[in-house]
PDB file of C-alpha atoms and ligand atoms in Angstrom:
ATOM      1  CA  UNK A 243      95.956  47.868 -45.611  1.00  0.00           C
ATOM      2  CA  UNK A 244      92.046  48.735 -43.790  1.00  0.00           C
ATOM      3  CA  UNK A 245      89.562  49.079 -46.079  1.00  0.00           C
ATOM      4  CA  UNK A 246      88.895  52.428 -45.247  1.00  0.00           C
ATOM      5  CA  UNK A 247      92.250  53.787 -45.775  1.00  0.00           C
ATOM      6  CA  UNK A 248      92.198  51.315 -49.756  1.00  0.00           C
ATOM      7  CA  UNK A 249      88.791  53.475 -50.560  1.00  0.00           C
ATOM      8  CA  UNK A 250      90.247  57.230 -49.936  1.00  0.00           C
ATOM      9  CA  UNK A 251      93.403  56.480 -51.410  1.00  0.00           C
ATOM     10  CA  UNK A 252      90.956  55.507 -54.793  1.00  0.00           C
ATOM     11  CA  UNK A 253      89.644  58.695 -54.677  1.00  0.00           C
ATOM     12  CA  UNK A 254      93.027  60.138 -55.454  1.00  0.00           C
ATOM     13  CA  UNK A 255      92.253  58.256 -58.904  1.00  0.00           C
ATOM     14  CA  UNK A 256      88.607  59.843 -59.332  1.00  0.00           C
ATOM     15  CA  UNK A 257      88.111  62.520 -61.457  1.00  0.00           C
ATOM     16  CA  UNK A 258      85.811  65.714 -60.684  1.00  0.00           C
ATOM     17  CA  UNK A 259      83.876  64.951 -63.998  1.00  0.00           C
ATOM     18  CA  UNK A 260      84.217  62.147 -66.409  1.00  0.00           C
ATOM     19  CA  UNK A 261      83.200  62.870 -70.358  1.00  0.00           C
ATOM     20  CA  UNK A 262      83.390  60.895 -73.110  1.00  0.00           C
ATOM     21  CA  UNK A 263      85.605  63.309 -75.118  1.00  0.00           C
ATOM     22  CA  UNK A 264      86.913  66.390 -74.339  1.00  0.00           C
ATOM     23  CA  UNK A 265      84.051  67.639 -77.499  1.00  0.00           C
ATOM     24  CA  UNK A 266      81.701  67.399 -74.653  1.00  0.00           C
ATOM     25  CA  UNK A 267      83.419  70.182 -72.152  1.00  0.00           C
ATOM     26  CA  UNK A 268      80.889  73.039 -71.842  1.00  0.00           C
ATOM     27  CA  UNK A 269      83.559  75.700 -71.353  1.00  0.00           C
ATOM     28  CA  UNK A 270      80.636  78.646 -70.710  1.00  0.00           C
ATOM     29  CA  UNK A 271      80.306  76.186 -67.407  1.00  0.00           C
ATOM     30  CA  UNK A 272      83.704  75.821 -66.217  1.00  0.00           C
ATOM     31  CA  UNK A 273      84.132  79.776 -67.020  1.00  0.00           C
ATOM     32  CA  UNK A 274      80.895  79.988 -64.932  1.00  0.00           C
ATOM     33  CA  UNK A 275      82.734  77.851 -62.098  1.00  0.00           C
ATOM     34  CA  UNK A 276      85.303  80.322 -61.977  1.00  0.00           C
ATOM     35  CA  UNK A 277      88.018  78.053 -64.006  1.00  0.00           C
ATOM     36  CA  UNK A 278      90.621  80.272 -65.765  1.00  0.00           C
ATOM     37  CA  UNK A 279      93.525  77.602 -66.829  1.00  0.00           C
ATOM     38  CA  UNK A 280      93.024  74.218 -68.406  1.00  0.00           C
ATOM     39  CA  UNK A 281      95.615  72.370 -68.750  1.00  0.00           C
ATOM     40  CA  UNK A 282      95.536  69.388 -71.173  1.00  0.00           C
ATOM     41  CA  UNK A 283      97.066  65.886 -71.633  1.00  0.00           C
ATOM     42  CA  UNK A 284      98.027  65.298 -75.266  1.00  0.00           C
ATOM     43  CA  UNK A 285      97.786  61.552 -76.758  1.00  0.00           C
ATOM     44  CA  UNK A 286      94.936  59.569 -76.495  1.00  0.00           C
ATOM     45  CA  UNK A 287      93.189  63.367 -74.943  1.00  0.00           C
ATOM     46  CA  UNK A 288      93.455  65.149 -78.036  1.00  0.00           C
ATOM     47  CA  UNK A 289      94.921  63.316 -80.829  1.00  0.00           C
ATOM     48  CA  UNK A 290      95.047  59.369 -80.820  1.00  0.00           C
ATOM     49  CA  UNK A 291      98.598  58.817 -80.038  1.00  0.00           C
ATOM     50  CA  UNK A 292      99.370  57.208 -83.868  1.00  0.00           C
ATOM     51  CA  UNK A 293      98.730  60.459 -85.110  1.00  0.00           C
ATOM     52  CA  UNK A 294     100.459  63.777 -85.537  1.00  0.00           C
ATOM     53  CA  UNK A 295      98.268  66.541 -87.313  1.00  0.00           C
ATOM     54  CA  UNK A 296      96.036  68.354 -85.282  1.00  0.00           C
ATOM     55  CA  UNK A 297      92.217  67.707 -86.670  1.00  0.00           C
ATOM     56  CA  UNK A 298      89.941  71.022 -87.206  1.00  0.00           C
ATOM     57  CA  UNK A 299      88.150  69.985 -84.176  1.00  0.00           C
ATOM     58  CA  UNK A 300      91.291  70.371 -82.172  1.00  0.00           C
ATOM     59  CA  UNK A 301      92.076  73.818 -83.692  1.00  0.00           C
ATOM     60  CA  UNK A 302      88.320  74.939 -82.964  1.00  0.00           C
ATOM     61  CA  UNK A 303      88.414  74.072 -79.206  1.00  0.00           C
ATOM     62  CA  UNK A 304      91.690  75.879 -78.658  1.00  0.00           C
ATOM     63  CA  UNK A 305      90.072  79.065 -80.278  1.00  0.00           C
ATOM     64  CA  UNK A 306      87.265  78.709 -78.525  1.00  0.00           C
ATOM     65  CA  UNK A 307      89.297  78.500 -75.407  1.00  0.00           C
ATOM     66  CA  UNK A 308      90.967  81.736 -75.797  1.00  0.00           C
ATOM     67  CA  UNK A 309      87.794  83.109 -77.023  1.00  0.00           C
ATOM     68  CA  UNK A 310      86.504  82.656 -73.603  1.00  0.00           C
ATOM     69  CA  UNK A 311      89.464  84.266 -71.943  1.00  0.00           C
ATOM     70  CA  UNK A 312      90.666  81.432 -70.324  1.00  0.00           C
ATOM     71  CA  UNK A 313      94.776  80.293 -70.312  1.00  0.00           C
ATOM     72  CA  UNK A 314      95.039  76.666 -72.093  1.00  0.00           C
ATOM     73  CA  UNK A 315      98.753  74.881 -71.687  1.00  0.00           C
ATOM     74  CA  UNK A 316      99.533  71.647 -73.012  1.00  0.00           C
ATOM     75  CA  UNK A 317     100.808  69.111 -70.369  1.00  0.00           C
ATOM     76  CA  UNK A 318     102.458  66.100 -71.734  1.00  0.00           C
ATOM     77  CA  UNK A 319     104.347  63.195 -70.863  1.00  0.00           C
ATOM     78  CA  UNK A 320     105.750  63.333 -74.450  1.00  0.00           C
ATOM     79  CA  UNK A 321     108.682  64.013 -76.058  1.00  0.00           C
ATOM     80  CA  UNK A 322     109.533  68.178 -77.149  1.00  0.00           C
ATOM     81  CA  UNK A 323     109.582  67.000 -80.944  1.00  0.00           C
ATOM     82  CA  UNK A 324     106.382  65.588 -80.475  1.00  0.00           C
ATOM     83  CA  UNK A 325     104.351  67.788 -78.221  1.00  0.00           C
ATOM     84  CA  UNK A 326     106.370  71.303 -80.087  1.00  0.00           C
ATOM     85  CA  UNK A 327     104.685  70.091 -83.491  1.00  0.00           C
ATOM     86  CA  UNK A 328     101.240  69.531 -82.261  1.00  0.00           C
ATOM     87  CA  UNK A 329     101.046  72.752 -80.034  1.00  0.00           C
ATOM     88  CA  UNK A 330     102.190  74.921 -82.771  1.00  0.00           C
ATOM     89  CA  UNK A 331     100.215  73.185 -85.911  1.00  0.00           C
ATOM     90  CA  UNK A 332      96.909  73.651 -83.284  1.00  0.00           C
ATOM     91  CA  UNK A 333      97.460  77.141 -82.244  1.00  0.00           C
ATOM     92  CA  UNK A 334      98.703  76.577 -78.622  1.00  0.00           C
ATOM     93  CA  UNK A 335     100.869  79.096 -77.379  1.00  0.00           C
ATOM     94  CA  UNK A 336     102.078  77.306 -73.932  1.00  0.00           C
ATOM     95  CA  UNK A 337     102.747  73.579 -73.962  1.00  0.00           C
ATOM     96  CA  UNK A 338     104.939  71.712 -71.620  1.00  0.00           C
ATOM     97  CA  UNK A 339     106.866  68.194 -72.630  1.00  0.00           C
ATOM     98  CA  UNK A 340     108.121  65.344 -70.324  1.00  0.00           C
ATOM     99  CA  UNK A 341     105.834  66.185 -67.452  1.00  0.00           C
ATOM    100  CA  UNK A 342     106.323  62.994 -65.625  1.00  0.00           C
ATOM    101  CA  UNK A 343     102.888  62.905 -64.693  1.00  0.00           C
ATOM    102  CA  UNK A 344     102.059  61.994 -61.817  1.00  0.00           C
ATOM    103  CA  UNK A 345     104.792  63.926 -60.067  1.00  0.00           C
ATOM    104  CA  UNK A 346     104.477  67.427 -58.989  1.00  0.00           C
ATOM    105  CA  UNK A 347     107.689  68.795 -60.958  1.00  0.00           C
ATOM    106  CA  UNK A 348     106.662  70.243 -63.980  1.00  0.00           C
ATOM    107  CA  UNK A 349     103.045  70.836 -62.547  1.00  0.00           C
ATOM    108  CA  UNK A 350     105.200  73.252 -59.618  1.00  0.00           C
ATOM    109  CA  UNK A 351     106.814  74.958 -62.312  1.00  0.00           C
ATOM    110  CA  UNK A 352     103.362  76.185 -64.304  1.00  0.00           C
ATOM    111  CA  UNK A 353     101.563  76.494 -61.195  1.00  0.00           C
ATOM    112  CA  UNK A 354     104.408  79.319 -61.011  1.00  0.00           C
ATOM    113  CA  UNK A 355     104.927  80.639 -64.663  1.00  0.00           C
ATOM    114  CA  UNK A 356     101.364  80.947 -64.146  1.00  0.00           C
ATOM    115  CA  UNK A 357      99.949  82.155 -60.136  1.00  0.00           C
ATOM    116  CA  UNK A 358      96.425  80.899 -60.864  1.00  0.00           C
ATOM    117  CA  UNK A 359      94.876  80.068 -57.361  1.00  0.00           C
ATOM    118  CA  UNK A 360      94.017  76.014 -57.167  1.00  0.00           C
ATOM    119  CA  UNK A 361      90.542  76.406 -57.740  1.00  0.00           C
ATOM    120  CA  UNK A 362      90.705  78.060 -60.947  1.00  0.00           C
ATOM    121  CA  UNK A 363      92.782  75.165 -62.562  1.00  0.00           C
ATOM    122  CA  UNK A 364      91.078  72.061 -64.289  1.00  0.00           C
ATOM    123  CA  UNK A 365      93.509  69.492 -65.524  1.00  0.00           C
ATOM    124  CA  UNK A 366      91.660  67.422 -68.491  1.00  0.00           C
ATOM    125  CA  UNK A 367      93.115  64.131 -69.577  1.00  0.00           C
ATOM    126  CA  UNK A 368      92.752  60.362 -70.540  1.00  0.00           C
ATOM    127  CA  UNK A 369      94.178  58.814 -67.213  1.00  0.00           C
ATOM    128  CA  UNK A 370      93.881  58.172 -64.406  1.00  0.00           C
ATOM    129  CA  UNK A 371      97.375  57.324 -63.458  1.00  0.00           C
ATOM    130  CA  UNK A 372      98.668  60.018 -64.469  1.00  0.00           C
ATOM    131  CA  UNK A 373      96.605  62.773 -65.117  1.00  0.00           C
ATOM    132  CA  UNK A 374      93.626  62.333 -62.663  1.00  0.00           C
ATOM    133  CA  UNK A 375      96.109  61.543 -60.136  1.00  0.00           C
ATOM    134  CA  UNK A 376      98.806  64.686 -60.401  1.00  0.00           C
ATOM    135  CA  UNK A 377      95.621  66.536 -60.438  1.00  0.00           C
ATOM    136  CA  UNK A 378      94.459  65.590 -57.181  1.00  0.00           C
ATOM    137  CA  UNK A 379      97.725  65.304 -55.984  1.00  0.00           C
ATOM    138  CA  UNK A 380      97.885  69.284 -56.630  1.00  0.00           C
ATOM    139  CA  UNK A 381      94.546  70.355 -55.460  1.00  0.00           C
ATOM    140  CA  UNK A 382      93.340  71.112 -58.472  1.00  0.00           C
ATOM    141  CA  UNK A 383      89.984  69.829 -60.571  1.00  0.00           C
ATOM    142  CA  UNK A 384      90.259  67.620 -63.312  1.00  0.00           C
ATOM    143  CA  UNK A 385      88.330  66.269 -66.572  1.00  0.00           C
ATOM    144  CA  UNK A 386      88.640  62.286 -67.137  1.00  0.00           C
ATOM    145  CA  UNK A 387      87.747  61.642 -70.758  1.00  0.00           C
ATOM    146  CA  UNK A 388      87.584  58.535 -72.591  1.00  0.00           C
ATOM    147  CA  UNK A 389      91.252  57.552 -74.651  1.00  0.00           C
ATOM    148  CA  UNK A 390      91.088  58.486 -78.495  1.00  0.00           C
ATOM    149  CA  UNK A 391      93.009  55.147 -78.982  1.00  0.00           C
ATOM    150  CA  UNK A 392      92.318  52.100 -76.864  1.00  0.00           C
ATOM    151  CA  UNK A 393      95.151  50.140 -78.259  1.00  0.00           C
ATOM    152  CA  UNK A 394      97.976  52.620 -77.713  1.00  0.00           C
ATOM    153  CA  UNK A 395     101.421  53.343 -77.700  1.00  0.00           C
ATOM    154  CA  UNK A 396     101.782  52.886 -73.824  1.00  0.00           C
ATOM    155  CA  UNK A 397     103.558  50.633 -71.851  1.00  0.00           C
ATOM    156  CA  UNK A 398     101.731  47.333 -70.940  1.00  0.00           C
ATOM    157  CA  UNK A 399     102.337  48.029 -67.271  1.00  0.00           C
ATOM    158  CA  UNK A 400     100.391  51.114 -67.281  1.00  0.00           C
ATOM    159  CA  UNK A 401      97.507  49.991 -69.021  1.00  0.00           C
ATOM    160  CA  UNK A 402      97.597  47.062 -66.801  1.00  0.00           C
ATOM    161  CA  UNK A 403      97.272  49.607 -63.955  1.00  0.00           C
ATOM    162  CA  UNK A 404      95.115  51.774 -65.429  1.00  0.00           C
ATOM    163  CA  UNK A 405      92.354  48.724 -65.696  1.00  0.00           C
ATOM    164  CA  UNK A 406      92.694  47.675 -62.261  1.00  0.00           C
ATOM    165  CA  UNK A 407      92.272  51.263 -61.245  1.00  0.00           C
ATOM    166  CA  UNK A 408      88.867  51.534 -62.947  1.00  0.00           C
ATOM    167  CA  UNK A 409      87.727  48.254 -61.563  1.00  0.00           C
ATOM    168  CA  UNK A 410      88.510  49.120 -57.970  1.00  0.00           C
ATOM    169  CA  UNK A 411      86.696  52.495 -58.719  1.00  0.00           C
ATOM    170  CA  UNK A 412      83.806  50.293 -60.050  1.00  0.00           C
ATOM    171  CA  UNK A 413      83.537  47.912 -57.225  1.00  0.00           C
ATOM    172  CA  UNK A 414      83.082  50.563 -54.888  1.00  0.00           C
ATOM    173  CA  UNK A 415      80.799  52.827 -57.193  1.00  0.00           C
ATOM    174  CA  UNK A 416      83.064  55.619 -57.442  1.00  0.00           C
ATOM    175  CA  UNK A 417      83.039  55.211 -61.461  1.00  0.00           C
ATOM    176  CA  UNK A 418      81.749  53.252 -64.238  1.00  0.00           C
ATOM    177  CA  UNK A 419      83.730  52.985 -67.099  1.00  0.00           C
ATOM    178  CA  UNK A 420      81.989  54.386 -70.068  1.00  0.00           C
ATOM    179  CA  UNK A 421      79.049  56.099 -67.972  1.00  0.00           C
ATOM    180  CA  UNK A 422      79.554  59.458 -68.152  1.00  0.00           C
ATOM    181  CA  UNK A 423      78.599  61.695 -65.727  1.00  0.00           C
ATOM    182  CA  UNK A 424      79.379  65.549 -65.843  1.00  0.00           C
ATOM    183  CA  UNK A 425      79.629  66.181 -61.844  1.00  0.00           C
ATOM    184  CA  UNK A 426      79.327  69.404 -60.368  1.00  0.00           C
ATOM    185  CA  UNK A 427      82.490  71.587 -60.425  1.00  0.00           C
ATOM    186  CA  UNK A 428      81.741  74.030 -58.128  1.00  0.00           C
ATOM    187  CA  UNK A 429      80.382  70.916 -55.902  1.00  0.00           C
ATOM    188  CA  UNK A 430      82.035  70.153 -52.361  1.00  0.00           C
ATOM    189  CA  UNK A 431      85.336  68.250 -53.746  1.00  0.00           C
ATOM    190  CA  UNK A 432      85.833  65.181 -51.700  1.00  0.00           C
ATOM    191  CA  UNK A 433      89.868  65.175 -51.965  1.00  0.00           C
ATOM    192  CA  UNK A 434      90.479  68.383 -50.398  1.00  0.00           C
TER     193      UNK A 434
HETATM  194 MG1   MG B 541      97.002  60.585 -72.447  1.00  0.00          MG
END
């Protein structure tokens, strides 16, 4: 494989903004950008994946979502009896389980329970693999945050992955692990 074509299949892996947590998303700014539905990984995104009670912190940001008017649906790779508990103990009315992130599937399915155009999607999640990467695969914006739980509950494959994703991005300066940078979503978007 050319170099060239190695470095823009990476940027299917890079995120539009990368936060430490998703406690840091300024949602007066992605209202401002026009964003009307987030959709949100669960483990690791929003509750370490060990756990299974939604903190007040969790419960806030979902009310403050709606506050603002904007759709929020859940969008896990987990299973019903664990993303069904969460949602409902934290207040989220749509949630979606066994996503099988990154493929399009489920993604097609909300992008159709819910006509949203592309650019008023964000899709905010742990990783890259799978979240940054059905993301960009679907033309929409996404949110990488840092993982609640470093040691988790995933397969050792995917974590292996995952780190050789973010040192490729690294090598070639596309992102730093840990340095967090809030981009510019209404900024040209390099994928599209
Ligand atoms: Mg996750």
């Amino acid at each position: 494989m050319s170099r060239k074509k190695s470095f823009l299949l990476l940027n299917y892996f890079k995120p539009s903004i990368y936060l430490e947590s998703y406690k840091k998303i300024n949602l007066d700014s992605l209202k401002n950008s026009g964003i009307k539905l987030i959709m949100c990984d669960m483990d690791n995104t929003l509750i370490s994946w060990n756990e299974r009670i939604p903190n007040t912190d969790i419960i806030n940001f979902i009310k403050s979502v709606y506050e603002h008017n904007m759709e929020f649906v859940l969008f896990s790779n987990n299973i019903r009896s664990r993303v069904e508990n969460f949602a409902k103990k934290a207040g989220i009315k749509n949630y979606f389980w066994d996503c099988k992130k990154p493929l399009l599937g489920k993604f097609k399915l909300v992008r159709k329970l819910m006509p949203y155009k592309e650019n008023e999607i964000v899709l905010i999640g742990d990783q890259l693999i799978t979240d940054v990467l059905v993301a960009n695969r679907g033309h929409i914006k996404s949110i990488l945050v840092s993982p609640l739980g470093r040691v988790s509950g995933e397969k050792k494959i995917v974590q292996f992955l995952e780190n050789f994703i973010l040192n490729r991005l690294a090598q070639k300066n596309i992102l730093h692990e840990g340095f967090y940078n809030e981009g510019e979503l209404g900024g040209n978007y390099e994928i599209l």
